[in-house]
């Protein structure tokens, strides 16, 4: 696969372009990069859903759906994600490559135009985003937040984040909080939207068979009316290296299995982070089926069905999640910490290290076969100015040594533990 | 080995059946870095009762899934999961109502990984100790499912819609049922269902078809067995066994499924594939994102973008469904039935119908981007006797009258089951 080309095509607008003929559909995402904050997260999430309800030319859901049908089942969907403490909102479009359409009909320009119309030319009333759309999407956003709370694995993860990062933006979920979502009003949202358009840096990502000239021209034409004021490039992530004594939280709900979630800070390695080393450490400790957590907490001790770790290199944190019997909470927690201590002591076999590296190299290289993975990879890398391709990142991973892994493990500190247990029915 | 080209989709498939009955399918994909391989047996959670020798035997619920977990243990003490991972492959396995599938993806050392996959799936090795250990792990998996509202709402739908059909049986079983499993039952089930005549190997991505056939021939030495006889002695009414099932859980918002029981075409194969596609198109015509009903209910705030429709086809149980989250499941069910009845009395909107057919192209192409999806297409095509790559041609052959007749016959209250998971109603104490 060809290497990504990154060019600034308008003030504050970068296009990340990856050419390939191997997919049958083209993919475009348009991302506005904003500072994640408790105050604005829900507004940011909401605005994309309101825009998707209708634009001037296609003022309701039905007419947008009809247009997408005419574009041979193209999709244009709201996109709300976080990368560290940057909230990234926009639209993501996927559309058939001309080569596979009857008469090789050109739909790239039409899909790009539709994406731009939805973002820039919304259905309005009296200059404001339509109040009925704002109200109904606000209700839907509240439902989506509630829905995340219904899945207990997700819920316990969100609760841990909320508690562990109480004073940090990171504690806010991508959709914001229910409390802030409920309060959003039409006028404030319209103002907020206009401000985003003129001040947010934009990252566009395209992957597909069109040449660079064609997609660039299509985007420049479609986005010619994007207002560009003074661009605010300040969005970023606050990394905290220190943490105090571990904090322990526990809550009760009507569940049949306990959900254990643990939050760690990666510590001083974040002063000069070696991302490949952090990734290999995570794979050795809890990233896959050869990891210490899988082999010990699940296979050897039979304590759980899942126990795995994940890291966020932007924030410099790691999470461990597991589902265990209520009375095995302490056993599982202590075993997880014992496995971390083993990593820090260098108790890592050649097999564990090489399996972890192979597992990671394989999954990083495989990203080149999925547009969604490529999108996530390049858009997040563009935030810290790293442009290497997945295949190059895979080579860096291949060079990581046991010492590199131990260095990361030694630096990791437990910050908070959250345990969701069952309700004690007899005690009521 | 035969070769079939699908030029309009830009794909081709190499396939063949080995002497021992094992079917092999390969879809090479140009410029892909990754290879995805799946080795599947037509054996799932619904196959608890089957013929061994000349008599039917009963096995505990959850045994196919249990067997899937235990297949990774090898007689030399090695674990196939670890061996594959050590080569850089990402292995996994899953069990459905009618299939068990062992999979891996890799970007290197395909031949070695493929040989491990073929070998471990064909090598049963169970001990009392390893079975006991797995009871603990699967027990936790069952608990995890019990806490997952989308799992509960789905299992409940099938339990309420069917009265006899074995699709009612929970795939992982229960803590009690898996306690009955012994090494002996596992060996018996392996012998019956993991014989090459009941299995298929599918590979897609960066791959040389010759090498796949060679590995399959060399590693799978088992002789052809008989295709197992499953228990089909149950009688199932064409009507829904019960119309509503609800469960209270500690959730923040209700989630629900509205199912309509369909009568699968007894001819199976192409006819059943056609029936599936017609059902999908009809549901889309009725309640898809560009339908009148969808936009009206969305604008009224009755539904949100969690709303979707589709068709389920598992172990010979066929049903159309609506799935959504929200407070108004009974109202939505009424609206669906009323709209289907109204539509079926019209002569159909031809322009809308043709546009819907056109819109299927994007989704079909998108699915083919994924080697995982390509393997599943080939496996299902083989097990159930049709050619998934002809999907667009079949869809093109439908007329709007077909869709209207489908709605009239099937979207009726007697065939409907509503399954809902609701928040716990707090009582004041």
Short mmCIF file of N, CA and C in Angstrom, two decimals, chain B residues 158 163 283 309 311 425:
data_model
loop_
_atom_site.label_atom_id
_atom_site.label_comp_id
_atom_site.label_asym_id
_atom_site.label_seq_id
_atom_site.Cartn_x
_atom_site.Cartn_y
_atom_site.Cartn_z
N UNK B 158 -36.21 -15.94 20.78
CA UNK B 158 -36.27 -17.29 20.20
C UNK B 158 -37.03 -18.24 21.12
N UNK B 163 -41.80 -23.13 19.97
CA UNK B 163 -42.22 -23.97 21.09
C UNK B 163 -41.38 -25.25 21.15
N UNK B 283 -38.48 -6.15 4.40
CA UNK B 283 -38.36 -5.44 5.67
C UNK B 283 -37.81 -4.03 5.43
N UNK B 309 -33.79 -3.19 10.98
CA UNK B 309 -34.57 -4.38 10.66
C UNK B 309 -33.70 -5.38 9.91
N UNK B 311 -33.19 -10.01 8.94
CA UNK B 311 -33.71 -11.37 8.88
C UNK B 311 -32.72 -12.29 9.59
N UNK B 425 -38.54 -2.00 37.75
CA UNK B 425 -39.46 -1.03 38.33
C UNK B 425 -39.21 -0.99 39.83
#
